[in-house]
Tab-separated table of C-alpha atoms and ligand atoms in Angstrom:
chain	number	residue	atom	x	y	z
D	842	UNK	CA	104.840	-37.909	87.473
D	843	UNK	CA	101.873	-35.402	86.592
D	844	UNK	CA	99.742	-33.990	83.407
D	845	UNK	CA	99.459	-31.504	82.286
D	846	UNK	CA	97.348	-29.244	79.250
D	847	UNK	CA	98.237	-26.996	77.707
D	848	UNK	CA	95.287	-24.812	76.512
D	849	UNK	CA	95.698	-23.053	73.230
D	850	UNK	CA	94.146	-19.460	73.460
D	851	UNK	CA	96.567	-17.846	71.286
D	852	UNK	CA	93.637	-17.647	68.109
D	853	UNK	CA	92.582	-14.219	66.835
D	854	UNK	CA	91.008	-16.113	63.847
D	855	UNK	CA	88.737	-14.781	61.341
D	856	UNK	CA	85.911	-16.879	60.798
D	857	UNK	CA	83.497	-14.342	61.999
D	858	UNK	CA	85.099	-15.284	65.192
D	859	UNK	CA	85.568	-12.639	67.714
D	860	UNK	CA	82.199	-10.174	68.315
D	861	UNK	CA	80.414	-6.830	68.149
D	862	UNK	CA	83.543	-5.707	71.393
D	863	UNK	CA	85.598	-7.092	69.368
D	864	UNK	CA	86.677	-9.933	71.586
D	865	UNK	CA	88.160	-13.007	71.039
D	866	UNK	CA	85.825	-16.086	70.341
D	867	UNK	CA	86.615	-17.972	73.842
D	868	UNK	CA	87.035	-14.412	75.578
D	869	UNK	CA	82.416	-13.870	74.927
D	870	UNK	CA	80.331	-14.475	78.023
D	871	UNK	CA	78.757	-17.752	77.384
D	872	UNK	CA	75.932	-18.082	79.626
D	873	UNK	CA	77.215	-15.744	82.260
D	874	UNK	CA	80.835	-17.592	82.320
D	875	UNK	CA	83.832	-16.893	79.312
D	876	UNK	CA	84.378	-19.910	77.398
D	877	UNK	CA	87.910	-20.121	78.187
D	878	UNK	CA	86.860	-20.247	81.721
D	879	UNK	CA	84.774	-23.693	80.505
D	880	UNK	CA	86.772	-25.600	78.942
D	881	UNK	CA	89.419	-25.111	81.854
D	882	UNK	CA	86.804	-25.903	84.515
D	883	UNK	CA	86.689	-28.842	83.163
D	884	UNK	CA	90.333	-30.128	83.726
D	885	UNK	CA	90.974	-28.093	87.183
D	886	UNK	CA	88.112	-30.184	88.836
D	887	UNK	CA	90.297	-33.304	87.451
D	888	UNK	CA	92.086	-34.787	90.122
D	889	UNK	CA	93.965	-36.959	87.971
D	890	UNK	CA	95.249	-33.252	85.967
D	891	UNK	CA	98.170	-31.912	88.055
D	892	UNK	CA	99.399	-28.509	85.977
D	893	UNK	CA	97.099	-26.412	83.795
D	894	UNK	CA	98.940	-23.981	81.094
D	895	UNK	CA	97.577	-21.648	79.016
D	896	UNK	CA	98.851	-19.577	75.663
D	897	UNK	CA	97.677	-16.099	75.124
D	898	UNK	CA	97.627	-13.705	72.500
D	899	UNK	CA	100.260	-11.328	73.022
D	900	UNK	CA	97.762	-7.912	72.800
D	901	UNK	CA	95.385	-10.093	75.071
D	902	UNK	CA	96.174	-10.512	78.876
D	903	UNK	CA	93.882	-8.183	80.305
D	904	UNK	CA	90.797	-9.680	78.296
D	905	UNK	CA	92.788	-13.377	80.007
D	906	UNK	CA	92.942	-12.544	82.842
D	907	UNK	CA	89.037	-10.729	82.913
D	908	UNK	CA	87.599	-14.418	81.708
D	909	UNK	CA	89.667	-16.334	84.534
D	910	UNK	CA	88.945	-15.007	87.549
D	911	UNK	CA	90.657	-16.400	90.360
D	912	UNK	CA	91.082	-20.236	88.107
D	913	UNK	CA	93.554	-17.694	86.916
D	914	UNK	CA	95.277	-18.789	90.298
D	915	UNK	CA	95.471	-22.866	89.173
D	916	UNK	CA	97.120	-21.938	86.518
D	917	UNK	CA	100.784	-21.799	85.373
D	918	UNK	CA	101.492	-17.938	84.251
D	919	UNK	CA	99.749	-17.979	81.283
D	920	UNK	CA	102.617	-18.013	77.150
D	921	UNK	CA	102.322	-16.263	74.415
D	922	UNK	CA	101.458	-17.696	71.818
D	923	UNK	CA	103.011	-18.016	68.264
D	924	UNK	CA	101.388	-16.257	64.861
D	925	UNK	CA	100.255	-20.167	64.146
D	926	UNK	CA	98.352	-22.537	66.219
D	927	UNK	CA	100.923	-24.714	65.810
D	928	UNK	CA	103.558	-22.514	66.931
D	929	UNK	CA	101.710	-21.565	70.244
D	930	UNK	CA	101.580	-25.455	71.734
D	931	UNK	CA	105.137	-25.449	71.054
D	932	UNK	CA	105.712	-21.421	72.505
D	933	UNK	CA	103.252	-23.976	75.663
D	934	UNK	CA	105.096	-27.463	75.292
D	935	UNK	CA	108.393	-24.741	75.416
D	936	UNK	CA	106.757	-23.520	78.995
D	937	UNK	CA	106.347	-26.452	80.286
D	938	UNK	CA	109.437	-28.131	79.644
D	939	UNK	CA	110.910	-26.744	82.529
D	940	UNK	CA	108.326	-28.594	85.109
D	941	UNK	CA	108.828	-31.807	82.859
D	942	UNK	CA	105.429	-33.452	83.200
D	943	UNK	CA	104.914	-37.506	82.031
D	944	UNK	CA	101.648	-36.026	79.598
D	945	UNK	CA	100.022	-33.744	78.832
D	946	UNK	CA	96.749	-33.536	77.310
D	947	UNK	CA	96.684	-30.256	74.480
D	948	UNK	CA	92.837	-28.604	74.071
D	949	UNK	CA	91.193	-25.616	72.536
D	950	UNK	CA	90.007	-22.862	74.506
D	951	UNK	CA	87.631	-23.059	71.810
D	952	UNK	CA	86.174	-25.838	72.962
D	953	UNK	CA	84.313	-25.028	76.295
D	954	UNK	CA	82.668	-28.654	76.841
D	955	UNK	CA	84.595	-30.976	77.769
D	956	UNK	CA	83.528	-32.992	80.356
D	957	UNK	CA	86.219	-35.823	82.502
D	958	UNK	CA	84.480	-38.310	80.788
D	959	UNK	CA	86.922	-37.022	77.559
D	960	UNK	CA	90.013	-36.835	79.427
D	961	UNK	CA	89.592	-39.748	81.013
D	962	UNK	CA	89.278	-41.532	77.375
D	963	UNK	CA	92.106	-39.952	76.237
D	964	UNK	CA	94.110	-40.747	79.336
D	965	UNK	CA	92.926	-43.412	79.425
D	966	UNK	CA	94.379	-44.887	75.647
D	967	UNK	CA	98.272	-42.561	77.045
D	968	UNK	CA	98.542	-45.788	79.158
D	969	UNK	CA	99.347	-47.598	76.661
D	970	UNK	CA	100.182	-45.616	73.404
D	971	UNK	CA	102.353	-42.374	73.492
D	972	UNK	CA	99.544	-40.475	71.427
D	973	UNK	CA	95.397	-40.566	72.089
D	974	UNK	CA	92.875	-38.020	70.936
D	975	UNK	CA	88.934	-37.947	70.920
D	976	UNK	CA	86.851	-38.108	67.892
D	977	UNK	CA	83.827	-39.138	66.596
D	978	UNK	CA	82.593	-41.256	63.648
D	979	UNK	CA	81.620	-38.819	60.891
D	980	UNK	CA	77.869	-39.692	60.213
D	981	UNK	CA	77.138	-36.876	57.875
D	982	UNK	CA	77.532	-38.258	54.526
D	983	UNK	CA	80.698	-36.755	51.989
D	984	UNK	CA	80.650	-34.677	49.347
D	985	UNK	CA	83.502	-33.693	46.791
D	986	UNK	CA	83.226	-29.995	45.492
D	987	UNK	CA	83.456	-28.632	41.976
D	988	UNK	CA	83.552	-25.999	40.670
D	989	UNK	CA	80.534	-23.781	40.559
D	990	UNK	CA	80.050	-26.287	44.709
D	991	UNK	CA	78.492	-28.535	42.020
D	992	UNK	CA	79.276	-31.634	43.403
D	993	UNK	CA	80.853	-34.457	42.165
D	994	UNK	CA	81.228	-37.756	43.810
D	995	UNK	CA	80.436	-38.899	47.288
D	996	UNK	CA	83.210	-39.632	49.366
D	997	UNK	CA	83.165	-43.520	51.476
D	998	UNK	CA	83.062	-42.382	55.284
D	999	UNK	CA	84.506	-45.817	56.137
D	1000	UNK	CA	86.599	-44.883	58.592
D	1001	UNK	CA	86.879	-41.624	58.303
D	1002	UNK	CA	86.720	-40.072	61.903
D	1003	UNK	CA	85.711	-36.083	63.544
D	1004	UNK	CA	89.116	-34.785	65.400
D	1005	UNK	CA	88.166	-33.402	68.550
D	1006	UNK	CA	90.747	-32.097	71.638
D	1007	UNK	CA	91.864	-33.169	74.003
D	1008	UNK	CA	95.083	-34.723	71.946
D	1009	UNK	CA	97.187	-35.885	74.723
D	1010	UNK	CA	100.336	-37.263	74.436
D	1011	UNK	CA	103.669	-38.590	75.987
D	1012	UNK	CA	105.447	-35.341	76.806
D	1013	UNK	CA	109.198	-36.076	75.859
D	1014	UNK	CA	107.938	-37.350	72.308
D	1015	UNK	CA	105.145	-34.781	71.454
D	1016	UNK	CA	107.779	-31.814	72.558
D	1017	UNK	CA	110.865	-33.744	70.397
D	1018	UNK	CA	108.342	-33.782	67.319
D	1019	UNK	CA	107.932	-30.474	67.629
D	1020	UNK	CA	110.405	-29.909	67.864
D	1021	UNK	CA	111.202	-31.967	64.354
D	1022	UNK	CA	108.255	-30.338	62.674
D	1023	UNK	CA	110.256	-26.472	62.610
D	1024	UNK	CA	113.413	-27.805	62.141
D	1025	UNK	CA	112.203	-29.140	59.436
D	1026	UNK	CA	109.726	-25.832	57.869
D	1027	UNK	CA	106.476	-27.597	59.089
D	1028	UNK	CA	104.266	-24.445	59.473
D	1029	UNK	CA	101.294	-26.325	58.445
D	1030	UNK	CA	99.960	-28.923	60.298
D	1031	UNK	CA	96.470	-27.937	61.330
D	1032	UNK	CA	95.953	-30.443	64.759
D	1033	UNK	CA	98.828	-31.517	66.720
D	1034	UNK	CA	97.685	-35.781	65.850
D	1035	UNK	CA	98.946	-34.355	62.612
D	1036	UNK	CA	102.422	-33.672	63.771
D	1037	UNK	CA	102.724	-36.966	65.661
D	1038	UNK	CA	101.438	-39.260	62.694
D	1039	UNK	CA	104.518	-36.945	60.663
D	1040	UNK	CA	106.331	-37.568	64.013
D	1041	UNK	CA	105.480	-41.938	63.511
D	1042	UNK	CA	104.602	-41.240	66.988
D	1043	UNK	CA	101.136	-44.234	67.487
D	1044	UNK	CA	97.891	-42.292	67.727
D	1045	UNK	CA	95.408	-43.997	69.213
D	1046	UNK	CA	91.440	-42.701	69.014
D	1047	UNK	CA	89.839	-42.410	72.003
D	1048	UNK	CA	86.109	-41.809	71.736
D	1049	UNK	CA	84.833	-38.927	71.931
D	1050	UNK	CA	81.264	-36.678	72.293
D	1051	UNK	CA	78.804	-35.002	69.711
D	1052	UNK	CA	79.090	-32.592	73.042
D	1053	UNK	CA	82.304	-31.601	72.431
D	1054	UNK	CA	82.033	-28.832	69.773
D	1055	UNK	CA	84.184	-26.547	68.631
D	1056	UNK	CA	82.632	-22.346	68.823
D	1057	UNK	CA	83.699	-20.776	65.344
D	1058	UNK	CA	81.447	-19.030	64.572
D	1059	UNK	CA	79.230	-16.251	65.272
D	1060	UNK	CA	76.228	-19.025	64.963
D	1061	UNK	CA	77.690	-21.721	67.683
D	1062	UNK	CA	77.924	-18.947	70.329
D	1063	UNK	CA	74.076	-18.323	70.105
D	1064	UNK	CA	73.228	-21.988	69.583
D	1065	UNK	CA	75.673	-23.089	73.200
D	1066	UNK	CA	74.636	-20.859	74.841
D	1067	UNK	CA	70.607	-22.027	73.869
D	1068	UNK	CA	72.577	-24.963	74.743
D	1069	UNK	CA	73.254	-23.643	79.101
D	1070	UNK	CA	69.344	-21.805	78.872
D	1071	UNK	CA	69.814	-19.048	77.679
D	1072	UNK	CA	72.170	-15.733	78.267
D	1073	UNK	CA	72.787	-15.288	82.616
D	1074	UNK	CA	70.238	-12.603	83.752
D	1075	UNK	CA	72.362	-9.109	84.679
D	1076	UNK	CA	71.782	-10.145	88.668
D	1077	UNK	CA	73.499	-13.986	88.034
D	1078	UNK	CA	77.099	-11.749	87.396
D	1079	UNK	CA	76.431	-9.265	90.150
D	1080	UNK	CA	79.435	-9.535	91.995
D	1081	UNK	CA	78.451	-8.423	95.170
D	1082	UNK	CA	80.646	-8.711	98.855
D	1083	UNK	CA	79.805	-7.565	101.822
D	1084	UNK	CA	82.281	-5.928	104.435
D	1085	UNK	CA	81.902	-5.488	108.208
D	1086	UNK	CA	83.699	-3.759	111.530
D	1087	UNK	CA	84.011	-3.046	114.893
D	1088	UNK	CA	85.667	-0.045	117.119
D	1089	UNK	CA	85.728	0.262	120.028
D	1090	UNK	CA	87.412	3.702	122.442
D	1091	UNK	CA	87.224	4.394	125.786
D	1092	UNK	CA	86.248	7.619	127.279
D	1093	UNK	CA	88.193	10.178	129.099
D	1094	UNK	CA	87.417	14.164	130.349
D	1095	UNK	CA	85.728	15.972	128.118
D	1096	UNK	CA	82.214	17.924	126.755
D	1097	UNK	CA	82.113	16.249	122.875
D	1098	UNK	CA	81.703	12.977	121.664
D	1099	UNK	CA	82.256	12.146	118.055
D	1100	UNK	CA	80.236	10.086	116.695
D	1101	UNK	CA	79.532	9.411	112.385
D	1102	UNK	CA	80.955	12.641	111.544
D	1103	UNK	CA	78.300	14.408	114.066
D	1104	UNK	CA	79.711	16.328	117.234
D	1105	UNK	CA	77.587	15.361	120.392
D	1106	UNK	CA	77.855	17.663	123.359
D	1107	UNK	CA	78.843	14.727	126.298
D	1108	UNK	CA	79.544	15.055	129.666
D	1109	UNK	CA	82.987	12.772	128.264
D	1110	UNK	CA	85.339	12.859	125.406
D	1111	UNK	CA	85.979	9.905	123.383
D	1112	UNK	CA	89.787	9.316	124.071
D	1113	UNK	CA	92.128	8.165	120.782
D	1114	UNK	CA	94.522	8.894	118.960
D	1115	UNK	CA	92.002	10.322	116.013
D	1116	UNK	CA	89.326	11.910	117.782
D	1117	UNK	CA	87.734	8.727	118.165
D	1118	UNK	CA	84.966	8.236	116.164
D	1119	UNK	CA	84.162	4.557	116.345
D	1120	UNK	CA	81.199	4.547	114.460
D	1121	UNK	CA	82.915	5.606	111.322
D	1122	UNK	CA	86.717	3.675	111.989
D	1123	UNK	CA	83.979	0.807	111.863
D	1124	UNK	CA	81.965	1.634	109.231
D	1125	UNK	CA	85.779	2.535	107.733
D	1126	UNK	CA	86.500	-2.018	108.091
D	1127	UNK	CA	84.030	-2.727	106.817
D	1128	UNK	CA	84.750	-1.132	103.733
D	1129	UNK	CA	87.486	-2.334	103.675
D	1130	UNK	CA	87.152	-5.548	104.667
D	1131	UNK	CA	85.181	-5.388	101.372
D	1132	UNK	CA	88.201	-4.824	99.917
D	1133	UNK	CA	90.092	-7.133	101.282
D	1134	UNK	CA	92.780	-4.517	101.480
D	1135	UNK	CA	93.500	-4.580	105.151
D	1136	UNK	CA	92.342	-2.348	107.941
D	1137	UNK	CA	92.250	0.974	109.460
D	1138	UNK	CA	95.494	0.980	111.584
D	1139	UNK	CA	97.280	-0.431	108.956
D	1140	UNK	CA	96.925	2.590	106.079
D	1141	UNK	CA	96.233	4.461	108.827
D	1142	UNK	CA	98.845	3.700	111.451
D	1143	UNK	CA	98.005	5.049	116.026
D	1144	UNK	CA	102.711	5.928	115.667
D	1145	UNK	CA	102.474	7.964	112.667
D	1146	UNK	CA	101.660	11.255	114.546
D	1147	UNK	CA	100.472	12.641	111.171
D	1148	UNK	CA	97.188	11.299	112.182
D	1149	UNK	CA	97.396	12.570	115.605
D	1150	UNK	CA	93.659	14.473	116.584
D	1151	UNK	CA	92.407	13.658	113.240
D	1152	UNK	CA	89.463	14.296	112.041
D	1153	UNK	CA	88.133	10.491	111.165
D	1154	UNK	CA	86.414	11.694	108.199
D	1155	UNK	CA	89.264	11.276	106.237
D	1156	UNK	CA	90.465	7.296	107.035
D	1157	UNK	CA	86.809	6.878	105.778
D	1158	UNK	CA	87.248	9.166	102.582
D	1159	UNK	CA	90.141	7.554	101.785
D	1160	UNK	CA	87.802	3.684	102.207
D	1161	UNK	CA	85.608	5.038	99.090
D	1162	UNK	CA	88.803	6.388	97.375
D	1163	UNK	CA	90.068	2.612	96.851
D	1164	UNK	CA	86.710	1.567	96.470
D	1165	UNK	CA	86.335	3.636	93.550
D	1166	UNK	CA	89.848	2.824	92.058
D	1167	UNK	CA	88.874	-1.106	92.673
D	1168	UNK	CA	85.573	0.014	90.520
D	1169	UNK	CA	84.172	-0.746	93.142
D	1170	UNK	CA	79.879	0.664	93.541
D	1171	UNK	CA	79.061	0.973	97.724
D	1172	UNK	CA	75.351	0.553	97.600
D	1173	UNK	CA	74.685	0.151	100.921
D	1174	UNK	CA	75.677	1.121	105.175
D	1175	UNK	CA	75.061	0.240	108.400
D	1176	UNK	CA	76.164	0.984	111.739
D	1177	UNK	CA	75.207	0.532	114.781
D	1178	UNK	CA	76.581	1.962	118.089
D	1179	UNK	CA	76.451	0.165	121.497
D	1180	UNK	CA	76.687	3.105	124.427
D	1181	UNK	CA	74.082	4.281	127.295
D	1182	UNK	CA	75.057	7.040	126.088
D	1183	UNK	CA	74.896	9.863	124.516
D	1184	UNK	CA	70.882	9.147	123.406
D	1185	UNK	CA	71.451	8.151	119.197
D	1186	UNK	CA	67.973	8.698	118.255
D	1187	UNK	CA	68.117	12.939	117.959
D	1188	UNK	CA	71.453	12.760	116.052
D	1189	UNK	CA	70.680	10.058	113.789
D	1190	UNK	CA	69.674	11.758	110.304
D	1191	UNK	CA	72.786	14.110	110.907
D	1192	UNK	CA	74.501	11.345	110.774
D	1193	UNK	CA	73.633	9.648	108.092
D	1194	UNK	CA	73.376	13.144	105.907
D	1195	UNK	CA	77.146	13.054	106.951
D	1196	UNK	CA	77.649	9.664	105.766
D	1197	UNK	CA	76.702	10.126	102.918
D	1198	UNK	CA	78.462	12.873	101.853
D	1199	UNK	CA	81.663	10.617	103.068
D	1200	UNK	CA	80.210	7.794	100.668
D	1201	UNK	CA	78.966	9.592	97.906
D	1202	UNK	CA	75.364	7.914	98.420
D	1203	UNK	CA	72.017	8.681	99.010
D	1204	UNK	CA	70.558	9.031	102.516
D	1205	UNK	CA	69.056	5.584	101.541
D	1206	UNK	CA	70.987	4.005	101.377
D	1207	UNK	CA	72.623	4.105	105.380
D	1208	UNK	CA	71.249	3.086	108.232
D	1209	UNK	CA	73.037	4.051	111.792
D	1210	UNK	CA	71.815	2.495	115.135
D	1211	UNK	CA	72.120	2.967	118.279
D	1212	UNK	CA	71.411	-0.159	121.219
D	1213	UNK	CA	72.145	0.091	124.864
D	1214	UNK	CA	73.814	-3.457	126.509
D	1215	UNK	CA	70.813	-2.969	129.219
D	1216	UNK	CA	74.124	-1.738	132.224
D	1217	UNK	CA	76.112	-4.906	130.984
D	1218	UNK	CA	78.729	-5.279	130.067
D	1219	UNK	CA	81.928	-2.708	129.205
D	1220	UNK	CA	79.375	-0.066	127.812
D	1221	UNK	CA	77.166	-1.308	129.818
D	1222	UNK	CA	79.336	0.438	132.887
D	1223	UNK	CA	79.609	3.622	130.543
D	1224	UNK	CA	83.555	3.431	130.583
D	1225	UNK	CA	83.028	3.851	126.484
D	1226	UNK	CA	81.031	2.933	123.336
D	1227	UNK	CA	81.465	-0.061	121.060
D	1228	UNK	CA	80.370	0.146	117.161
D	1229	UNK	CA	79.564	-2.100	114.579
D	1230	UNK	CA	79.530	-1.633	110.445
D	1231	UNK	CA	78.500	-3.566	107.277
D	1232	UNK	CA	79.458	-2.196	104.436
D	1233	UNK	CA	77.895	-3.557	100.984
D	1234	UNK	CA	80.048	-4.073	97.482
D	1235	UNK	CA	78.765	-3.746	94.839
D	1236	UNK	CA	82.101	-4.685	91.794
D	1237	UNK	CA	81.454	-3.607	87.798
Z	1798	MG	MG1	89.630	3.454	116.348
């Protein structure tokens, strides 16, 4: 029977919760990774946890996608929470009913420093108890304040523990407890252990960690970032992707070839459905490769008559458009042609100029090269021309 974790991220909070950009704290970046992604990663890496369900605010779907990145593929589709933490947890438990896990760990998205130790401590305690939470003994002397913040007494801290998350329960027990609390009109519980206690479920206090803090204020975020060694340098947040392309066309009778958008008089032409510009075809595939968006044959099938004799810059411009739609900038392109003839050198800068126009980037970012294959192979026998290309894209 599987173990699920419910990550509670539906809060908007009021305690200096959002940053200057209005982003709720669980979606704020912490040394290059979002707070919620750090919290989820600890569970995603733990082999004892099988399912991850996140509860989010109805307005936060975009924040969620952006903050989790590829980690969202490890999670069930997020569910929408309610007006209170208690209502949000209940919504998450309802969603998990479909998979009916044996155990559920409930964890605050705003506790990014949870480790496998705390997770294990709760799971170990759940072997013998229907409920277990991580908690730490209260270390500070506790004061009771009267009007005007006058201290009116010292509270005995013996036996007092500060509750953290994860809080783990046998799934059916906590789901039923939440249902009963809702039926009873009780909406004032601040954590799930409180509901469990109210419902008569035994809850064990397992060892937590002073590092497993909840980030509540902007100062908490700043301190957490300090702990992690400060904000990540901009470079480490760069999302750089590289694609490669390869193409071949054979010679046929004719008087010129198109290479990288430049017409070069020659003893033959290149044969193909379009203008057979191998350089542009290889580079188009390189960009599509970096985008993970298929290849040129998929977007412009040779079986489609509308591309017969087409100028290949159309294909490259289409790939550039696709990059733009994905928020990607092309930062460099490099094309190598393999042929004995024609000579490429005299046309190199014309090709780079043509490519710069098609890609919409500076000519300094574009390389065009050529090599013979020393008379070897089909290019050496002058049966056709091959081209290799790479493209580098930066995603903003
Ligand atoms: Mg081709």
